[in-house]
Tab-separated table of C-alpha atoms in Angstrom:
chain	number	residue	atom	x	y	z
A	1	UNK	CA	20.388	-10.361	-21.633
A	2	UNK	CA	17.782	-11.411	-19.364
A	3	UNK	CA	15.135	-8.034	-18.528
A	4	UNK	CA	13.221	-7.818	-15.484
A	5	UNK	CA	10.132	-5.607	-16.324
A	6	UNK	CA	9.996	-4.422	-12.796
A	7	UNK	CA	13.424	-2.649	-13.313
A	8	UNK	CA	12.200	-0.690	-16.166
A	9	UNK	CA	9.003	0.311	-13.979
A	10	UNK	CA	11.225	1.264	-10.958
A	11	UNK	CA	13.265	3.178	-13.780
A	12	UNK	CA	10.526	5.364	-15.028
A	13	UNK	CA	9.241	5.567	-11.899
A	14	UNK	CA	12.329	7.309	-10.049
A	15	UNK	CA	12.317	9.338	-13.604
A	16	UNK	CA	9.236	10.704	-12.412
A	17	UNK	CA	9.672	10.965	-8.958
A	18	UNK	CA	13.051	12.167	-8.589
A	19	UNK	CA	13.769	10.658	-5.363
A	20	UNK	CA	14.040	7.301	-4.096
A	21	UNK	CA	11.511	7.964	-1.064
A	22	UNK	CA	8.648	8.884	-3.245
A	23	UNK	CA	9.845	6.536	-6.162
A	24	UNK	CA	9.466	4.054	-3.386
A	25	UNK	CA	6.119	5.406	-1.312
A	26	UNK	CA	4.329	5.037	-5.001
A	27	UNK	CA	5.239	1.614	-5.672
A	28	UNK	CA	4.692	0.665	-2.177
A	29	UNK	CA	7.747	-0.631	-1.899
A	30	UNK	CA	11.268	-0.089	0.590
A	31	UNK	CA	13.300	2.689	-1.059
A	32	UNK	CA	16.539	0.141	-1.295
A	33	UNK	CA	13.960	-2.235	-3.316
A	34	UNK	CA	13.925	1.202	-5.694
A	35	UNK	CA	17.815	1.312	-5.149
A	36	UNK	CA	18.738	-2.672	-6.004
A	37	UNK	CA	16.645	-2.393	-9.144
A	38	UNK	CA	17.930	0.547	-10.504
A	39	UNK	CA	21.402	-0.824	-9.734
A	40	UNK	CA	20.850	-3.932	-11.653
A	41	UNK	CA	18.926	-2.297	-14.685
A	42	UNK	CA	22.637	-0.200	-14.570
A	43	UNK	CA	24.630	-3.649	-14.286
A	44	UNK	CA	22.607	-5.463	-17.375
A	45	UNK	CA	22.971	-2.555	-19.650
A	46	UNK	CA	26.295	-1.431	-18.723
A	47	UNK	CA	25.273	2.442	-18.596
A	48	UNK	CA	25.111	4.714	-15.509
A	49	UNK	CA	21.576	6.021	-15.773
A	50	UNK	CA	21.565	8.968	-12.710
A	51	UNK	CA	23.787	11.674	-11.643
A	52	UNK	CA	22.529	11.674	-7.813
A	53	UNK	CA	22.779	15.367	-6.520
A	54	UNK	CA	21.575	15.606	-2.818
A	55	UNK	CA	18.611	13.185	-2.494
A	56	UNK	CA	17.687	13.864	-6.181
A	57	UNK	CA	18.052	10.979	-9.110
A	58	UNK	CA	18.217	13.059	-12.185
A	59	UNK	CA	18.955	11.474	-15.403
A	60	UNK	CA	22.552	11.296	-17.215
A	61	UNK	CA	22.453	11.785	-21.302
A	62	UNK	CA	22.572	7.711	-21.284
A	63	UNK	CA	19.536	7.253	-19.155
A	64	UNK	CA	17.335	10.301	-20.946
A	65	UNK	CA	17.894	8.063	-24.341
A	66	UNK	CA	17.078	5.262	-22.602
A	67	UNK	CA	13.784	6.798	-20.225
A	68	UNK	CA	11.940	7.992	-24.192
A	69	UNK	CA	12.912	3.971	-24.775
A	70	UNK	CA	11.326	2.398	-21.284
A	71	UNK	CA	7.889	4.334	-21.774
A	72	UNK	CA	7.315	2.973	-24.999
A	73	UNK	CA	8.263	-0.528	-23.514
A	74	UNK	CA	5.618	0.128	-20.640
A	75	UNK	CA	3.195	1.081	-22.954
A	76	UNK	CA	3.381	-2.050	-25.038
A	77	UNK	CA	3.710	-4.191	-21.773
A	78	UNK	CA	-0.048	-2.227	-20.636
A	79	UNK	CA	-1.313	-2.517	-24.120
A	80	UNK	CA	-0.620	-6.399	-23.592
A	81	UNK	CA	-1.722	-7.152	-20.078
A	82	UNK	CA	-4.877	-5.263	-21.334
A	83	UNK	CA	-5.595	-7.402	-23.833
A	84	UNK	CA	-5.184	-10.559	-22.157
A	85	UNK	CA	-7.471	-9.024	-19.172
A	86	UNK	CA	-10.222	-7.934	-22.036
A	87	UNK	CA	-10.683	-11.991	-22.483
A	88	UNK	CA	-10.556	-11.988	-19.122
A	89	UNK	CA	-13.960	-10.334	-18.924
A	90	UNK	CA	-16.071	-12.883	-21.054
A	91	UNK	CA	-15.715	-14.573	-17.508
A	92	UNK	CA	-16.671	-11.361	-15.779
A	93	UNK	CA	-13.646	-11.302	-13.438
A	94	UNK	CA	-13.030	-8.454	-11.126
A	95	UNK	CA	-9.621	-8.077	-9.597
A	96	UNK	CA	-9.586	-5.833	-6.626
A	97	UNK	CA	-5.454	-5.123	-5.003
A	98	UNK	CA	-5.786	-4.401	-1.474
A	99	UNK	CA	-3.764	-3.837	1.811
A	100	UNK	CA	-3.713	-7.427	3.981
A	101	UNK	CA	-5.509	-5.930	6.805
A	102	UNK	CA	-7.810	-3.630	4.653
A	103	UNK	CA	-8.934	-6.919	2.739
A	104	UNK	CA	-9.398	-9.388	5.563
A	105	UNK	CA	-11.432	-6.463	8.052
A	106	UNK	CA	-12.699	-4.280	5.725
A	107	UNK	CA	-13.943	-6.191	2.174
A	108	UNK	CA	-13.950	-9.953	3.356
A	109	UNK	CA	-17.248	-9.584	5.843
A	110	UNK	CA	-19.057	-8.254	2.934
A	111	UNK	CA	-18.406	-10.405	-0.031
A	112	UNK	CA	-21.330	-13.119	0.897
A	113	UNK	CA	-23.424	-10.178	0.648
A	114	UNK	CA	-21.689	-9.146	-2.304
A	115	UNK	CA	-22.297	-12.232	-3.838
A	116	UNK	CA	-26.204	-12.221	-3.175
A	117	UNK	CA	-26.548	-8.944	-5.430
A	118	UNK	CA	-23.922	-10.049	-7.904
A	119	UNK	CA	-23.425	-13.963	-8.556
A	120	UNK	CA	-22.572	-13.727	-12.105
A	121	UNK	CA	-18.933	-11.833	-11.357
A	122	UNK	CA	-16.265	-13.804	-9.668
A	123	UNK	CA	-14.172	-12.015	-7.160
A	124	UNK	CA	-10.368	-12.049	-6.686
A	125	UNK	CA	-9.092	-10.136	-4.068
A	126	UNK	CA	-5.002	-9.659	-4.371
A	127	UNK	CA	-4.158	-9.558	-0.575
A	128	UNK	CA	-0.266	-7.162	-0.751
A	129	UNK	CA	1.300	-5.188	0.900
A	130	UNK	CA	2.490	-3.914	-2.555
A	131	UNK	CA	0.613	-1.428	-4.870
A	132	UNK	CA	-0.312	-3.352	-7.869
A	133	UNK	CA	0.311	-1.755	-11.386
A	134	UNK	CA	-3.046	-0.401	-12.579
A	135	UNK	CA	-1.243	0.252	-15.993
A	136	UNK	CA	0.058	-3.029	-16.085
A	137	UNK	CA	-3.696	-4.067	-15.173
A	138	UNK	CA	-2.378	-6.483	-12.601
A	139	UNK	CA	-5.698	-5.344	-10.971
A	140	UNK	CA	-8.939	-3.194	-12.133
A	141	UNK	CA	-9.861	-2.007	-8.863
A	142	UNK	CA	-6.945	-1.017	-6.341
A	143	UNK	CA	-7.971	0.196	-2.678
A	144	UNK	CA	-4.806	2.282	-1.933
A	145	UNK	CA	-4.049	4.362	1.343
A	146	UNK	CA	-2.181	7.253	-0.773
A	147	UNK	CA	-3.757	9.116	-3.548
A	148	UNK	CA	-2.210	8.531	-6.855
A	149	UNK	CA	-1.329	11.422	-9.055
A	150	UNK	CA	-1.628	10.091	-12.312
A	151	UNK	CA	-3.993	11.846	-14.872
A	152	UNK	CA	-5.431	8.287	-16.251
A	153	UNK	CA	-6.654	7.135	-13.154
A	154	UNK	CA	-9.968	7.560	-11.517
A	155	UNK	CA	-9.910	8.665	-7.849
A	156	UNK	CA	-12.546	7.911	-5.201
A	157	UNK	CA	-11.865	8.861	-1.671
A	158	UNK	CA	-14.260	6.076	-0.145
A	159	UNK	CA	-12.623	6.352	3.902
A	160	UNK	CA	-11.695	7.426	6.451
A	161	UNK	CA	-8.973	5.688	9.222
A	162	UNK	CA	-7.762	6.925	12.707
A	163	UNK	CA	-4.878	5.005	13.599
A	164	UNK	CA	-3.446	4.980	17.130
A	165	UNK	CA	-0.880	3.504	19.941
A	166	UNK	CA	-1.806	0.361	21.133
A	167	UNK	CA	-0.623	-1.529	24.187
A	168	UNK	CA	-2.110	-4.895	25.438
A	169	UNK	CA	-2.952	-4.069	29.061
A	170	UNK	CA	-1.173	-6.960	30.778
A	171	UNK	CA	1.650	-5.188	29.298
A	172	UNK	CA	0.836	-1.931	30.470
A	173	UNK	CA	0.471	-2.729	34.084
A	174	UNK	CA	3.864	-5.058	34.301
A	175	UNK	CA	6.349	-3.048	31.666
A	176	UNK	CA	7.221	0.583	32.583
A	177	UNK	CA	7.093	3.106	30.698
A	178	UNK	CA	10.815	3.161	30.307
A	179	UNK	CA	10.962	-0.293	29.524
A	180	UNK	CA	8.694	-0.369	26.931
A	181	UNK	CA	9.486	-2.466	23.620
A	182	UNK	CA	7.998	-1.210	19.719
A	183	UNK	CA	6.038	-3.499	17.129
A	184	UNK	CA	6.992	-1.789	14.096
A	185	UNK	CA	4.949	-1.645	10.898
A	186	UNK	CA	7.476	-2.172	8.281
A	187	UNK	CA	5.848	-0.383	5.064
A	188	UNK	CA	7.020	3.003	3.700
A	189	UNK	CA	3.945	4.767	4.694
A	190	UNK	CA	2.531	8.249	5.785
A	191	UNK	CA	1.197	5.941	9.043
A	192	UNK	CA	4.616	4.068	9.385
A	193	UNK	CA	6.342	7.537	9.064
A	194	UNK	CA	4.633	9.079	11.987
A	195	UNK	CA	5.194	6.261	14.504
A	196	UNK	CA	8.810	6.200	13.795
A	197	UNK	CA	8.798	9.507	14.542
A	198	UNK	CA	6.513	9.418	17.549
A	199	UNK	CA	8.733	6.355	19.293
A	200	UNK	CA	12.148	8.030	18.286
A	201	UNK	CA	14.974	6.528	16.581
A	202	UNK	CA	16.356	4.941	19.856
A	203	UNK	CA	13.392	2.893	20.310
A	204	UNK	CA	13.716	-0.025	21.151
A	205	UNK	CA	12.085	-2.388	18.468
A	206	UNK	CA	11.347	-6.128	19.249
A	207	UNK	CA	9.499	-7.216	16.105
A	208	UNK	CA	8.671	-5.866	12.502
A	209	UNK	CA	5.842	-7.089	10.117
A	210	UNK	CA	4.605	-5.416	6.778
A	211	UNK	CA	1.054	-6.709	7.806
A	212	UNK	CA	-1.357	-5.201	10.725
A	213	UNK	CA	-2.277	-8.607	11.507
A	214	UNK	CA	1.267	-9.744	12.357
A	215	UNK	CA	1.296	-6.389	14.054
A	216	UNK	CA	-1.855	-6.665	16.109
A	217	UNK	CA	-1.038	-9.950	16.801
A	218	UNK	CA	2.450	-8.753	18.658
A	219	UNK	CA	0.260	-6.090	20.820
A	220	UNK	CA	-2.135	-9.140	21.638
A	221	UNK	CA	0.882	-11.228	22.866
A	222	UNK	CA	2.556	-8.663	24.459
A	223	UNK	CA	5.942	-8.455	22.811
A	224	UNK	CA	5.605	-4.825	22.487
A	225	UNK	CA	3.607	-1.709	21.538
A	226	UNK	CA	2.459	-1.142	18.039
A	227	UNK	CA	0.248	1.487	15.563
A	228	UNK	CA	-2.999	-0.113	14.673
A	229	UNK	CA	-6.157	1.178	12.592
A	230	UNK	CA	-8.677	1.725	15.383
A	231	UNK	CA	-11.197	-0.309	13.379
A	232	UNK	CA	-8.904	-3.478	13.721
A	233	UNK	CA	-9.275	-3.390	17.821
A	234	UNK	CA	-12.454	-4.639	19.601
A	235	UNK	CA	-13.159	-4.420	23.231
A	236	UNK	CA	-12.176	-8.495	23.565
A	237	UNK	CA	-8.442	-7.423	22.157
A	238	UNK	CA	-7.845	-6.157	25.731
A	239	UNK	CA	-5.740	-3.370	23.962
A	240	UNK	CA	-5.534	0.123	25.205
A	241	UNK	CA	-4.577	3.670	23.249
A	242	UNK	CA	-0.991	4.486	24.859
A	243	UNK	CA	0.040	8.135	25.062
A	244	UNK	CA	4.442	8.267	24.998
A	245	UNK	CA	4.371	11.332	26.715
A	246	UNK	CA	2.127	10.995	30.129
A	247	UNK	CA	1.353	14.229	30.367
A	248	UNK	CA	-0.005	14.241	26.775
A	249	UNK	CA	-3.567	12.107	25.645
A	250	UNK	CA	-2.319	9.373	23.113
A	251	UNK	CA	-2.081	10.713	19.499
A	252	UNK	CA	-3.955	9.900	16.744
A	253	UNK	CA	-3.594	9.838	13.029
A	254	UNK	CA	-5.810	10.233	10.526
A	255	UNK	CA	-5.652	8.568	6.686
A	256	UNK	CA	-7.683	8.362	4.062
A	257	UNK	CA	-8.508	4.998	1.672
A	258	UNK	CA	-9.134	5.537	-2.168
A	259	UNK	CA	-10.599	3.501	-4.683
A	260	UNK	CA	-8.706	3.527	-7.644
A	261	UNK	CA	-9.542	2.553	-11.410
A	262	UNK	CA	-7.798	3.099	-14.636
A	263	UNK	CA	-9.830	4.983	-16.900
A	264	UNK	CA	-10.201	2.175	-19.535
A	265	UNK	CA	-11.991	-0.298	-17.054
A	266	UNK	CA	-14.000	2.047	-16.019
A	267	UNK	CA	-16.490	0.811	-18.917
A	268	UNK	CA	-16.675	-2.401	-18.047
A	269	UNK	CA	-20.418	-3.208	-15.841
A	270	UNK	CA	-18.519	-5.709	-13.794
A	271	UNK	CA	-16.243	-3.583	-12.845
A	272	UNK	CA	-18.404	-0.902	-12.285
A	273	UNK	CA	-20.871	-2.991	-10.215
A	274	UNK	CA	-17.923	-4.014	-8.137
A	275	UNK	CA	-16.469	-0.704	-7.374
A	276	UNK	CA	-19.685	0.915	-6.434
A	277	UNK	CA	-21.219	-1.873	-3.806
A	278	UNK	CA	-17.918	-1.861	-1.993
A	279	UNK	CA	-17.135	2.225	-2.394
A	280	UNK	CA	-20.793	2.448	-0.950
A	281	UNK	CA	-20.491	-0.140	1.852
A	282	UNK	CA	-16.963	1.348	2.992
A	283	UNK	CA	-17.693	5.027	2.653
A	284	UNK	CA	-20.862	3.354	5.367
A	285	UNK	CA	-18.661	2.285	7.629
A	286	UNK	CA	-16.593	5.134	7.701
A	287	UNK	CA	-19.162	7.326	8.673
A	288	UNK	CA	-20.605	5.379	11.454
């Protein structure tokens, strides 16, 4: 039987979550990436591991056997990764997991600065769209835009976004209102969440990315109108806040960024030295 260790995380996960929105809004995934795992964890072991009552997942007798089973296996699989990213720190390596748009705008103008305090650490910056597994130490420092709930991680709200409506302005003046095509962000996100609800479900959308700079790049070329971080449009963009209702200013929403650590890297100096030059240079710019 061949295992696919993201199956038993998207397992434990939905354990824990109880629903395959959250399950999928904590690994930063789409919920029917939550739903094919599960599905083919079922498949390979021949079990049915949920009852499903409403929107809830909630386990059968099979699958609470199994869940005691697929924490120890995580466990092991951190306990592993761990090691292997101890040796990984006679090189002083520093892995930082970061949203596309938050690592090209927000962390890439700094890191010649970064490395005039700190030439003895090499950088790797893990540009996803996708949370990486702090357990699983696929990173050591994660910038996420939800706050994680687990007790073993350490939580530093570093941020502070406005996100708006965005229209290129050729658009604006030759498109009416009526006519008016959607760039959608295609993450499951608080952001994502709002602007669906904001253009309505009968929108009509002309193009979907999982990356702001696909995104912006739409608005700029005037396929449609799209959510943006304000801190990702300049004056040269040529792109405008829209409001959907014209008797309404254009809405805003608000996020926050975190910096997140496990506990057990937390002793490491390069790690530390990392986190705190960009925590301080992004909590700057947020409060400019």
């Amino acid at each position: 039987m061949d295992w696919d260790w993201n199956g038993i995380r998207h397992f434990t996960t939905l354990v824990e979550k109880q629903t395959l929105t959250a399950a999928a809004e904590h690994l930063g995934v789409q919920h029917s990436t939550v739903s094919r795992q599960i599905a083919q964890l079922e498949n390979a072991l021949g079990l049915r591991l949920f009852d499903r009552i409403g929107k809830r997942y909630l386990l059968t007798p099979e699958g609470e056997r199994l869940y005691r089973h697929a924490c120890e296996i995580c466990k092991d699989m951190s306990m592993l990764q761990r090691t292997a990213r101890e040796q990984a720190e006679l090189r002083h390596s520093v892995v930082i997991s970061a949203p596309p748009f938050v690592a090209r705008l927000l962390l890439m103008p700094h890191i010649a600065d970064f490395y005039r305090k700190h030439n003895d650490i090499r950088l790797i910056i893990q540009s996803d769209a996708a949370l990486a597994d702090l357990h699983g130490r696929q990173a050591d420092i994660a910038l996420r835009l939800v706050r994680p709930t687990q007790n073993d991680l350490a939580v530093r709200r570093i941020a502070h976004f406005s996100y708006r409506i965005y229209g290129h302005e050729g658009y604006l003046k030759t498109i009416r209102r009526e006519d008016w095509r959607f760039v959608q962000i295609a993450v499951n996100t608080r952001f994502s969440r709002w602007f669906a609800e904001q253009i309505g479900e009968d929108a009509d959308i002309s193009f979907a990315s999982n990356d702001f700079a696909a995104v912006k790049q739409a608005v700029c070329e005037q396929i449609g109108i799209g959510i943006l971080p304000d801190f990702a449009v300049f004056p040269a963009d040529r792109l405008h806040p829209v409001s959907l209702n014209p008797d309404k200013p254009p809405p805003e929403f608000s996020s926050e960024l975190f910096l997140v650590m496990h506990e057990d890297v937390r002793r490491s100096s390069s790690v530390r030295a990392v986190a705190n030059y960009f925590a301080e240079v992004l909590e700057h710019l947020s409060a400019i």
